[in-house]
XYZ file of C-alpha atoms in Angstrom:
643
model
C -1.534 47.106 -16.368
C -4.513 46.103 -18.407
C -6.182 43.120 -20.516
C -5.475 43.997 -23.631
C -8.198 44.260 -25.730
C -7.327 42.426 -29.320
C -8.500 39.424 -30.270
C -4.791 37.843 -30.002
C -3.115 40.608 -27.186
C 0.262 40.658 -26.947
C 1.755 37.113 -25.572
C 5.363 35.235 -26.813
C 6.898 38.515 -26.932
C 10.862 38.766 -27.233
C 11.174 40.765 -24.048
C 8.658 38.114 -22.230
C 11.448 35.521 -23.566
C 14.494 37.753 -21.796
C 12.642 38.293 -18.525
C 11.416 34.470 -18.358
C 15.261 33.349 -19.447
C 16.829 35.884 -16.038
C 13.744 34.739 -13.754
C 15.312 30.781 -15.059
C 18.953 31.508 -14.395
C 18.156 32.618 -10.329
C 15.061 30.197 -9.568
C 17.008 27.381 -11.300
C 19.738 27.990 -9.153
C 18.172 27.823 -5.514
C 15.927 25.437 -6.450
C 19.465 23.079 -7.539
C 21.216 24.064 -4.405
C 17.710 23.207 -1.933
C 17.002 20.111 -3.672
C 20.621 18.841 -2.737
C 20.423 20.530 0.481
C 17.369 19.410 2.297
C 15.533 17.222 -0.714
C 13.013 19.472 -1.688
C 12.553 22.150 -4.186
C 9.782 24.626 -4.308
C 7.230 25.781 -7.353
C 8.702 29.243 -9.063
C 5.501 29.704 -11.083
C 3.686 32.228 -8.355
C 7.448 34.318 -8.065
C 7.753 34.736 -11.669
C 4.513 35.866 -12.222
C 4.562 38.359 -8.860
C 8.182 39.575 -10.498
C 7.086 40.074 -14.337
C 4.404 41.890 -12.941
C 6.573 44.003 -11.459
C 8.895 44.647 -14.012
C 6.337 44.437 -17.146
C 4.110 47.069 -15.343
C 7.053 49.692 -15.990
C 6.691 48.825 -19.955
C 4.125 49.894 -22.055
C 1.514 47.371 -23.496
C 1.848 44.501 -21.083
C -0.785 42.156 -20.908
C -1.838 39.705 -18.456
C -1.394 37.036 -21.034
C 2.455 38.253 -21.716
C 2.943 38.028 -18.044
C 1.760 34.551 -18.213
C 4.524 33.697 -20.366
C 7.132 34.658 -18.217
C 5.724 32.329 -15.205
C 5.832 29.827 -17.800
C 9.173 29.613 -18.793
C 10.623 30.807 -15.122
C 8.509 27.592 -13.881
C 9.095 25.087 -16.038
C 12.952 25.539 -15.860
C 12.772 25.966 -11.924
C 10.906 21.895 -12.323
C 13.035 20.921 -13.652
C 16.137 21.194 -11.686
C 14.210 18.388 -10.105
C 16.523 16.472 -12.013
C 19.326 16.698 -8.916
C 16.975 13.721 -7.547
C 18.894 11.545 -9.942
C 21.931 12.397 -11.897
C 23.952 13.163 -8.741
C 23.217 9.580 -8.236
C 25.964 9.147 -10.939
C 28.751 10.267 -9.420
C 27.524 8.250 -5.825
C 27.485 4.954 -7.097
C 31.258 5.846 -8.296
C 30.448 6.276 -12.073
C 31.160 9.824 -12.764
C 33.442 11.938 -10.930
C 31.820 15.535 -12.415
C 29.007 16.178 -14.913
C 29.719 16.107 -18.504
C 28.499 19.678 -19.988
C 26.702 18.307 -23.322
C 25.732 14.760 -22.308
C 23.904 16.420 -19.204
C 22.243 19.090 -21.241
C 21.379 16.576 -23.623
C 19.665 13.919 -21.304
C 17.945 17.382 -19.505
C 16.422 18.899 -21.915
C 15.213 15.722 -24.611
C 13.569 14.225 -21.195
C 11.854 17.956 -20.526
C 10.976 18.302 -24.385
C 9.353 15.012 -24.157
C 7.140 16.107 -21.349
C 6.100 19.002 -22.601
C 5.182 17.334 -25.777
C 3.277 14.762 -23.826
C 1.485 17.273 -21.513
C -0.323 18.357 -25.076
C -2.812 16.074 -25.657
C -3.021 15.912 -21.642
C -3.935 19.333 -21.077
C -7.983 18.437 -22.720
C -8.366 15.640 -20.441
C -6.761 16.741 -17.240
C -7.105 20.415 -17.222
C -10.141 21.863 -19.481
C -12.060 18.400 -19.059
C -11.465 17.596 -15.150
C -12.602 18.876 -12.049
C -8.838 18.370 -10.394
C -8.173 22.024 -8.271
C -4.490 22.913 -9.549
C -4.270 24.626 -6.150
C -0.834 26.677 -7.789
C -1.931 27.042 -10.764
C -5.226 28.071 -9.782
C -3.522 30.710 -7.378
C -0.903 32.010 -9.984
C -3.822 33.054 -12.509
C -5.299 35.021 -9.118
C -2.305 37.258 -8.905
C -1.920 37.951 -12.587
C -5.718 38.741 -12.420
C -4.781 41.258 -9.371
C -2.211 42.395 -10.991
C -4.401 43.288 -14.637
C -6.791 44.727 -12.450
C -9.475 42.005 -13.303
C -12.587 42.636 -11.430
C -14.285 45.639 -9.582
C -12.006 48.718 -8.265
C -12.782 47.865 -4.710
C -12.363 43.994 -5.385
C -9.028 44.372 -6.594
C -8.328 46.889 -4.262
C -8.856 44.170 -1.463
C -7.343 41.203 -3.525
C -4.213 43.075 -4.058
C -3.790 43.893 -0.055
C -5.157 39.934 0.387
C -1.773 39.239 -1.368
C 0.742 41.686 -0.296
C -0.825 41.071 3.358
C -0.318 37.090 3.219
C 3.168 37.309 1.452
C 4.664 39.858 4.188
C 3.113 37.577 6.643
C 4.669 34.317 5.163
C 8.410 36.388 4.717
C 8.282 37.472 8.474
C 8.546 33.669 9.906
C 11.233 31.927 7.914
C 12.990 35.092 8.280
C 12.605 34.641 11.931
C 13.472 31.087 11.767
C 16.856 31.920 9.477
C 18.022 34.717 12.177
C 17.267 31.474 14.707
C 14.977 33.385 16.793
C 12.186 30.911 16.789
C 12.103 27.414 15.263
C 11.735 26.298 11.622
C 10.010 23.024 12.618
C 8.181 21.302 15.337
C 9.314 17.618 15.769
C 8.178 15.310 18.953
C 9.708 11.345 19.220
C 7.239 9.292 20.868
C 8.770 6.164 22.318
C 6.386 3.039 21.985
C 7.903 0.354 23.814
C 11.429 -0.148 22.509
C 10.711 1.856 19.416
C 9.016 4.471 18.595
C 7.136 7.202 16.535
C 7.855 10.846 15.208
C 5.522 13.957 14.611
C 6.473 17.283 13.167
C 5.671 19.596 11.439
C 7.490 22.426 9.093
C 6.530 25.960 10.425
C 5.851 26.887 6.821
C 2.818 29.105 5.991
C 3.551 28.370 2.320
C 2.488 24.580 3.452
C -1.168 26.014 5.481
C -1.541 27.822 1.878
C -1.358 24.819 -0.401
C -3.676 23.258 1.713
C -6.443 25.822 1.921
C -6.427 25.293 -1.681
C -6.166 21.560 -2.475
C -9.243 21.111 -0.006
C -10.658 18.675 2.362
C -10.430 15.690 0.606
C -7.198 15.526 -0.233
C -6.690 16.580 3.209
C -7.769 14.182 5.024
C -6.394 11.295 2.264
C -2.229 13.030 3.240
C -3.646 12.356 7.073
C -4.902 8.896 6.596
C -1.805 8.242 5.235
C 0.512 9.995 8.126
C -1.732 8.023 10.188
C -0.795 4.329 8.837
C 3.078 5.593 8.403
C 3.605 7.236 11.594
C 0.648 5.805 13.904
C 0.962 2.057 13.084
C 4.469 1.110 10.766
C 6.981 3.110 12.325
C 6.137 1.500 16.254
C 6.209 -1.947 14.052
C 9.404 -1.420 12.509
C 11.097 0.058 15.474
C 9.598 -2.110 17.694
C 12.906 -3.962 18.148
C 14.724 -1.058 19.311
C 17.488 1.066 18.261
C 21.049 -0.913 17.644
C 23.151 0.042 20.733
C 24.786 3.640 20.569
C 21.905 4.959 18.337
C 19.644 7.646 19.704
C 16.303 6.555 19.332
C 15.428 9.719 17.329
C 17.923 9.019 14.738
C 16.659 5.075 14.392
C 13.177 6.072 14.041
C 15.090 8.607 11.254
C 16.707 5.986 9.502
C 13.499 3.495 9.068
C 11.401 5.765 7.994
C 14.102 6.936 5.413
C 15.253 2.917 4.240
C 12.300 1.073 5.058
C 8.860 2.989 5.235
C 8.932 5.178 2.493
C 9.863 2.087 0.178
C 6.277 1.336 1.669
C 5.081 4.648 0.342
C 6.797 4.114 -2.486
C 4.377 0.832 -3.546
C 1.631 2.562 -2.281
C 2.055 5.593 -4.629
C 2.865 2.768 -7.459
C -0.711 1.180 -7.270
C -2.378 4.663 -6.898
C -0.465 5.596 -10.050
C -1.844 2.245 -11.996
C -5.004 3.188 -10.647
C -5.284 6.296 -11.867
C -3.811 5.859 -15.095
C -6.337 3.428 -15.583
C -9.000 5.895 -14.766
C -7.671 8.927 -16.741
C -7.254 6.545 -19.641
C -10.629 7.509 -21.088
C -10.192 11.183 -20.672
C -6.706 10.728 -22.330
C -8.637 9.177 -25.726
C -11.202 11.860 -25.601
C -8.204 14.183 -25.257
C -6.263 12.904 -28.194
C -9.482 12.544 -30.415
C -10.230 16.588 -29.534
C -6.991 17.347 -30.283
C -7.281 15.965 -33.591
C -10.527 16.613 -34.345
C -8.880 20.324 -33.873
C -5.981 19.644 -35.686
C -8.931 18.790 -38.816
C -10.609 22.308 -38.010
C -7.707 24.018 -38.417
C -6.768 22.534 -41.790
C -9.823 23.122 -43.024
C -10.801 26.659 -41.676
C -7.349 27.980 -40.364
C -6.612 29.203 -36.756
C -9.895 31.264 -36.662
C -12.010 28.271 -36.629
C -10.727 27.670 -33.156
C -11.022 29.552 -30.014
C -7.805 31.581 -28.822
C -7.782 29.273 -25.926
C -7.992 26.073 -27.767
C -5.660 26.096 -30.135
C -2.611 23.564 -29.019
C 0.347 22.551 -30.730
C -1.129 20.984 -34.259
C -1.117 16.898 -32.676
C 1.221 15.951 -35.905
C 3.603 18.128 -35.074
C 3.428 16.709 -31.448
C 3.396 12.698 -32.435
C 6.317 13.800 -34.711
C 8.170 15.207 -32.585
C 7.847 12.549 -29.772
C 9.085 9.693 -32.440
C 12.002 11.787 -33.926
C 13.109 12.249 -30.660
C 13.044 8.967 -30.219
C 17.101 8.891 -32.368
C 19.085 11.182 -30.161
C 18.113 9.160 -26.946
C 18.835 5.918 -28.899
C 22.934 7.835 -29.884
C 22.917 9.201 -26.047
C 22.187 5.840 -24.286
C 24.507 4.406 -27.126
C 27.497 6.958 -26.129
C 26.665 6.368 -22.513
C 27.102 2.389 -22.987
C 29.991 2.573 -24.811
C 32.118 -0.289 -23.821
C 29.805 -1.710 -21.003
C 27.673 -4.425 -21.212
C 24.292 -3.010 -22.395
C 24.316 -3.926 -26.194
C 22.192 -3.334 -28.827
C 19.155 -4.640 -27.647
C 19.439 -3.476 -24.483
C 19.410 0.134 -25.838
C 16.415 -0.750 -27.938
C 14.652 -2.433 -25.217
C 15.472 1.199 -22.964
C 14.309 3.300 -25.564
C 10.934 1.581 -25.794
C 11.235 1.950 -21.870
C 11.143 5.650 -22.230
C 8.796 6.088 -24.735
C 5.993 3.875 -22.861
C 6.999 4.912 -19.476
C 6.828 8.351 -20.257
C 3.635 8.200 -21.554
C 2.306 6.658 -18.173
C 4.243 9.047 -15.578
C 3.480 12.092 -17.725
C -0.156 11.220 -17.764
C 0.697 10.284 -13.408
C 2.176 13.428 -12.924
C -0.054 15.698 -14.375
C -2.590 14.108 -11.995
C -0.987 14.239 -8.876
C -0.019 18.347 -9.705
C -3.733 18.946 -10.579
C -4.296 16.931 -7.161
C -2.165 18.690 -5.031
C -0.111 21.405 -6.308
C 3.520 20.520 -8.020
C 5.576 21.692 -5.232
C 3.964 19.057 -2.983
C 3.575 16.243 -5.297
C 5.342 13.215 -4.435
C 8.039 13.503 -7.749
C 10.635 11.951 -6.276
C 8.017 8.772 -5.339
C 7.953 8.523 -9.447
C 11.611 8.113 -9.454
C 11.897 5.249 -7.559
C 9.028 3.818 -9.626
C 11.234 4.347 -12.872
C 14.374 3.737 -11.431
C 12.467 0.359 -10.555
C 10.950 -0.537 -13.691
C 14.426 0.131 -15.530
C 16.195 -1.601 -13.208
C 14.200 -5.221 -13.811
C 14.296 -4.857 -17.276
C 17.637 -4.612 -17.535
C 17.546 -7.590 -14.960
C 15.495 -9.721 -17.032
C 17.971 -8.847 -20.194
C 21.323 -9.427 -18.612
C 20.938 -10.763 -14.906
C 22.056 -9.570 -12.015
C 26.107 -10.924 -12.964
C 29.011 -9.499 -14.733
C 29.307 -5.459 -14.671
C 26.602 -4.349 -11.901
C 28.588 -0.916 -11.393
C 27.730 -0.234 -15.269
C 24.304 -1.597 -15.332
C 23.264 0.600 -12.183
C 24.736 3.830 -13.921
C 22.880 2.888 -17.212
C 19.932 2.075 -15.376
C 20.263 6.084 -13.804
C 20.918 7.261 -16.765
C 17.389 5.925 -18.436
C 15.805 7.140 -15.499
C 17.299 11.077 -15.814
C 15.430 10.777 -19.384
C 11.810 9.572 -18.035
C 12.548 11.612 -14.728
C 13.094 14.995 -17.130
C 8.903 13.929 -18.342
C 8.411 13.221 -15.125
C 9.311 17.149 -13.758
C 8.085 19.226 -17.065
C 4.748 17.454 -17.025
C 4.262 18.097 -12.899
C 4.696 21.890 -13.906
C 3.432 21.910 -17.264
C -0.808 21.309 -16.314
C -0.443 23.548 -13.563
C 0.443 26.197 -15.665
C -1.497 25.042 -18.824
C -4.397 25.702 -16.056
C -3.150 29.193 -15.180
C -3.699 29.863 -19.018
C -6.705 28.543 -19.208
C -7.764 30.634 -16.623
C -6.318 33.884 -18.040
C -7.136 33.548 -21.169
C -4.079 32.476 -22.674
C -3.277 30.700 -26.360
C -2.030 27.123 -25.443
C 0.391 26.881 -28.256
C 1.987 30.135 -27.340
C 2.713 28.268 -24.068
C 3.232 25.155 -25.158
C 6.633 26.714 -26.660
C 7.186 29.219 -23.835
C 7.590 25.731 -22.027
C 10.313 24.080 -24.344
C 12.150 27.652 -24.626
C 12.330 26.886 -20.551
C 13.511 23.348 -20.139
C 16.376 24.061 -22.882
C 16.880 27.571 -20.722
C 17.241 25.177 -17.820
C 19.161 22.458 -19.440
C 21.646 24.937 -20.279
C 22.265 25.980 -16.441
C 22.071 23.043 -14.143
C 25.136 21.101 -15.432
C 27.378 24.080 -14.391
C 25.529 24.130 -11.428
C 25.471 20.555 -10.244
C 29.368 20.488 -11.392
C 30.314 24.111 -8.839
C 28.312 22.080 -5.878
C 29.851 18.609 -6.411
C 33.512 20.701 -6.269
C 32.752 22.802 -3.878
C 30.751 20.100 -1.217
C 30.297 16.826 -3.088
C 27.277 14.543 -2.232
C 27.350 12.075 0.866
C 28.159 8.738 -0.078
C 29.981 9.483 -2.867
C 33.658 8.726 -3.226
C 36.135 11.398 -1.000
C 32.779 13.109 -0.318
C 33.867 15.545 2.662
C 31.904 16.124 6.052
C 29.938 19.423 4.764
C 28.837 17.261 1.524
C 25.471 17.409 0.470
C 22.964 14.925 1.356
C 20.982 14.621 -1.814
C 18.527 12.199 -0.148
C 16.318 11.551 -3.275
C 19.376 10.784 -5.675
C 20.703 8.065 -2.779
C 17.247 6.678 -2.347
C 16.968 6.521 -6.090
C 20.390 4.889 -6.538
C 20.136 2.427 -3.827
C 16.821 1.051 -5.573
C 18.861 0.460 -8.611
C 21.423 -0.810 -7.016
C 19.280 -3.092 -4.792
C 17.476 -4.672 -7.670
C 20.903 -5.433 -9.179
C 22.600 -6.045 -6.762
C 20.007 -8.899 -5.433
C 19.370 -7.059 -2.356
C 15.838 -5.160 -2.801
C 13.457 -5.735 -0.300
C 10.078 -7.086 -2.145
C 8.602 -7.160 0.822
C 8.214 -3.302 1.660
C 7.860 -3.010 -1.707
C 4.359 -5.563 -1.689
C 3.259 -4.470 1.763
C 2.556 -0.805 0.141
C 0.924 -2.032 -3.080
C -1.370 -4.432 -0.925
C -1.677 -1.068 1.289
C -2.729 0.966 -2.231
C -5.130 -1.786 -3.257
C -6.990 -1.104 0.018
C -7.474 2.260 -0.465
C -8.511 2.399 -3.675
C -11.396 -0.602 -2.715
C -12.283 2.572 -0.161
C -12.095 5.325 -2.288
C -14.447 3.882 -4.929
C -16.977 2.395 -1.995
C -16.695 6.333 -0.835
C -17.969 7.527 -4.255
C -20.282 4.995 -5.455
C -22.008 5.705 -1.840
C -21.548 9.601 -2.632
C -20.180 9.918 0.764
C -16.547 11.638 -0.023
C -13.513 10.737 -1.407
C -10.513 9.382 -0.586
C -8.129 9.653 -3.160
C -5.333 7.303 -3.382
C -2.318 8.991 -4.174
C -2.690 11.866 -1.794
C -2.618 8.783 1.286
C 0.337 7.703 -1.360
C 1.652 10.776 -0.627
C 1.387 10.949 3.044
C 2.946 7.613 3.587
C 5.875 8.343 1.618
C 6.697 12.419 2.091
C 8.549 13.447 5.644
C 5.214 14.437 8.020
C 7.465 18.049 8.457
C 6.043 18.981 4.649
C 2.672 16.861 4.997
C 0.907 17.977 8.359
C 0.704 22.087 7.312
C -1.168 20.713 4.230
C -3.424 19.068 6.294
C -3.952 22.006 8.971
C -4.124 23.853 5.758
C -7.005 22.174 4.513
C -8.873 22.341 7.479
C -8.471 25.932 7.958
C -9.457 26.498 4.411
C -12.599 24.465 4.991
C -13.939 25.615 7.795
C -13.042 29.377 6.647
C -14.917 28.540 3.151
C -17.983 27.402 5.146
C -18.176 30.667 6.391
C -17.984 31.882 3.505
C -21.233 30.815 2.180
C -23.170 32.272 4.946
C -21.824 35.885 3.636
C -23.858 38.448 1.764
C -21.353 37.325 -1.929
C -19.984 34.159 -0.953
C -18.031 34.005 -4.064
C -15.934 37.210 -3.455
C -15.223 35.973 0.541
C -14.094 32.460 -1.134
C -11.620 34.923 -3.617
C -10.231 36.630 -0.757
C -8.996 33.080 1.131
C -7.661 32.343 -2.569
C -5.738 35.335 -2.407
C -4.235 35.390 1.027
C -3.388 31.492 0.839
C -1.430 32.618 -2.663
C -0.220 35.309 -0.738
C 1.596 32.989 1.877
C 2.714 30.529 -1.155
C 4.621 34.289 -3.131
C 6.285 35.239 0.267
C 7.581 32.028 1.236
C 8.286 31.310 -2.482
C 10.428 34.821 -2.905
C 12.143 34.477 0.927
C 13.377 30.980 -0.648
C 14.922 32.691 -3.335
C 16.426 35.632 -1.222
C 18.030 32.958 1.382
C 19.203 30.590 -1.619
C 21.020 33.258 -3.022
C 22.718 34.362 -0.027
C 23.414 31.284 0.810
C 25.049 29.970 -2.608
C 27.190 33.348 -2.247
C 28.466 32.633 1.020
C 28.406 28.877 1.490
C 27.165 29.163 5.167
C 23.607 28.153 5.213
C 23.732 29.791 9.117
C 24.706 33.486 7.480
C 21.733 34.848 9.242
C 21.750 33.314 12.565
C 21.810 35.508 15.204
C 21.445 33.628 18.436
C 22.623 29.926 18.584
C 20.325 26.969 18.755
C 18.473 26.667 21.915
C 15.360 24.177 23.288
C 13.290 27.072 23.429
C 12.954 28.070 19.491
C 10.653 25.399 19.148
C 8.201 26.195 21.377
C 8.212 29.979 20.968
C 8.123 29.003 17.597
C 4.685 27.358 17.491
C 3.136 29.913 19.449
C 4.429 32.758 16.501
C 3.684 30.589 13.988
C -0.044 29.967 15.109
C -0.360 33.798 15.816
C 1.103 34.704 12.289
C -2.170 31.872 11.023
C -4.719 33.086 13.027
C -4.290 36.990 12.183
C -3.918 35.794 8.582
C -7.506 34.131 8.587
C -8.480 36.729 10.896
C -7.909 39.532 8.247
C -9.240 37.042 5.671
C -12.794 37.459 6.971
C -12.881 40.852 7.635
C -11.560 41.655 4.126
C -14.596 39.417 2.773
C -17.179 40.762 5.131
């Protein structure tokens, strides 16, 4: 497969579209069935693009651009199943008992239109105009540039076995861990007193990968903030001791889960302010480029503008963003039929989304340029809605009369702003990959809506075959084998707390005064040009489980101290490309393995279909030992590959 040589190569292409709408239909699905399962969901950008590359390669004319298209609608659709951190929330609080077919399309895919519409003007100010790494999307463009043969024979030649060697190397553990020959996770309680700590740490070489490419920084901001969750308010909070017949483990569980990440949760708020507030100038600039394109274009046509520059005309985008404005108005109408949200309360919601979407697109797009969007804290943004929703429709009709009602309405406005939320996590990230392959950002600007309806049109069936066939915990009838859906209870019990009179402020202020702190630090690091430490990655670390947050760390580390050595080599750049490669090459096989085991698992419904041996005390340990083995050859072959 090579670049193709035009000046406009072959790109939206109708088999492109087919391949992109298959790749939706299986990511969508595991990522709806793991986000239910366990809470977490994983980016299908760097799957797609290793499977169109297989499949285009077979076809004649592919392009590296066309291939690009495929990641872009496989990804954006695989986001956004992200929505199962809220609507399921629905039918816990009681409201719905299933999931109506065309009022969950419609609240899916107007919320994921909406991001992608705001990501436009976004992509000049956070991606062409910002130093911020996109560690997936950055990785992505490096294996469609393997895969097009970019560079010298013998560099590709190397990048390519970079790749294949880190992916086989990330697929050999989790299989491992699935046949329950070794452990999937490290986890330690620490009693302090009469209460106690936790540390662990998911065995996942996708997780070391992310962090060799987010860096340092960013690093060591996720283990500041482990360090204040884990070192200081956990002992505080469990310092009283577990309630009698509770295993200390599962206390120190629970508080982290109902108290500290509400912590987290105002920590990640402030960041968020913050950085809005900071991006706000690159925003302007980003708008005024876009029109100041929008001008050339009128008055030159396309070919007054670079291939890579030329975005969705910003009229078309403004446009679009008010019209859509009149369906959410008729869906949060329908939806409020016959409670007690009136007319101005819809108003008053749909102003909501418009302004809050604006802010959490703008949020989101940093935090995925910060630190990849499988790792980014999304589900921290939902509470934050869910929040904001929640008082104002407080403030209109007090917390009195029809709270069951208010709560699902309240849900229901956050699906819409939580839809923005997930498209515009994914949509930079790959908006970067273009960039960085050369692609036309119109061409993916649509590739991205054709995904989000692609996905709109799968997950209600899917969320509906899950709630029949386990149900969610907490939920009315819900069975033992239901699903926990941790996000969509979290999310839920915020509304519900706020309406219900019951929130607890004070977590709430202790992690904003927290975030306030850190930023004061941050800036005192920069202004004295002595680091960073950016405030939503310690956000991030006080709020996310330490199992997903410590790898990053040890990832960063690893991918410092391997890209010092780098610069003391004969072509420092090409040793740094081969560390790229091999850290995207543990983020494809642990990627594809997820796919593999969802599928089996969704076939079977026995998530232990694998397991060999049964659980023993001596997985974990044997576990760390493989698992730092597996690391060490994979760095180990790193260098001599570069050298």
């Amino acid at each position: 497969m090579a670049l193709a040589s035009e000046s406009q190569p072959r790109e939206l292409t109708g088999r492109g579209i087919l391949l992109g709408a298959i790749l939706t239909v299986v990511f969508t699905a595991a990522n709806v069935y793991l986000g239910l399962r366990i809470g977490l969901t994983f980016a299908t950008s760097i799957p797609a693009a290793v499977i169109s590359m297989a499949v285009l390669r077979l076809l004649p004319g592919a392009t590296i651009q066309e291939n690009n298209i495929v990641q872009t609608i496989a990804s954006s659709a695989g986001t956004l199943s992200a929505i199962v951190f809220v609507l399921p929330g629905l039918v816990m609080v009681g409201y719905w008992t299933g999931f109506p077919y065309w009022q969950s399309v419609a609240v899916i895919a107007i919320g994921g239109v909406l991001g992608v519409m705001y990501s436009v003007p976004l992509r000049r100010a956070l991606v062409t105009g910002s130093d911020l790494p996109y560690p997936e999307g950055v990785a992505a463009a490096e294996v469609l540039k393997v895969g097009a043969g970019v560079g010298g024979e013998e560099e590709n030649r190397k990048g390519l076995a970079a790749v294949l060697t880190g992916s086989i190397m990330a697929v050999v553990y989790p299989l491992l861990a699935k046949l329950k020959l070794v452990g999937e996770s490290a986890s330690a309680t620490i009693p302090v007193g009469l209460g106690g700590t936790a540390l662990s740490g998911g065995l996942s070489l996708a997780l070391v990968g992310v962090g060799h490419l987010v860096g340092l920084a960013v690093g060591v901001a996720m283990l500041t903030g482990i360090v204040i969750s884990f070192g200081f308010l956990l002992p505080i909070f469990t310092a009283g001791g577990p309630p009698a017949g509770t295993e200390l483990a599962d206390f120190i569980s629970d508080v982290f889960r109902h108290q500290i990440r509400f912590i987290g949760a105002g920590t990640i708020g402030v960041a968020a302010i913050w950085t809005l507030l900071k991006v706000i100038g690159p925003i302007v600039r980003g708008i005024a480029a876009a029109l100041a394109a929008s001008r050339a274009r009128g008055a030159g046509g396309n070919a007054s503008l670079d291939l890579t520059e030329r975005d969705l005309p910003i009229g078309l985008v403004g446009g679009t963003i008010a019209l859509l404005m009149i369906p959410i108005a008729l869906l949060l109408a329908n939806f409020a039929s016959g409670g007690p949200v009136g007319a101005m309360g819809i108003a008053a919601s749909v102003l909501y989304v418009l302004v809050a979407g604006i802010v959490i697109a703008s949020v989101c797009g940093y935090m995925a340029g910060l630190i990849g969007a499988s790792n980014s804290p999304i589900s921290g943004v939902g509470i934050l809605a869910s929040l904001g929703i929640s008082l104002l429709l407080l403030g209109l009709f007090g917390g009195g009369g029809d709270t069951k009602a208010l709560v699902a309405f309240a849900l229901f406005v956050t699906a819409v702003v939580f839809g923005v939320a997930t498209i515009s996590n994914d949509n930079l990230q790959d908006l970067k990959t273009g960039q960085l392959v050369g692609a036309t950002p119109w061409r993916q600007q649509v590739a991205l809506v054709l995904g989000v309806l692609f996905g709109a049109a799968v997950i209600p069936p899917l969320l509906d075959l899950l709630n029949h066939t386990f149900g969610f915990q907490g939920a009315p009838g819900a069975g033992p084998d239901a699903l926990a859906a941790p996000q969509a209870a979290l999310i839920s019990a915020i509304a519900q707390g706020v309406l219900g009179g019951d929130l607890r402020w004070d977590l709430i202020g202790l992690g904003a005064g927290i975030g306030v702190v850190v930023v004061a630090l941050d800036e005192g690091l920069r202004l004295s040009k002595r680091g960073s430490l950016p405030p939503l990655a310690v956000g991030m670390g006080m709020y996310l489980p330490m199992e997903v947050t410590f790898m990053v760390v040890v990832g960063a580390v690893l991918g410092h101290l391997y890209n010092r050595w780098s610069r003391r080599q004969a072509n420092p750049e090409f040793a740094e490309r081969m560390g790229v490669l091999t850290a995207t090459g543990l983020i494809v096989g642990d990627g594809l393995f997820n796919i593999a085991y969802a599928a089996i698992v969704g076939a079977t419904n026995n998530p232990d279909i694998l397991a060999v041996v049964a659980e023993g005390a001596w997985q974990m340990p044997l576990g760390i030992a493989v698992f730092a083995a597996i690391v060490a050859t994979a760095y180990a072959r790193m260098r001599r590959a570069a050298a």
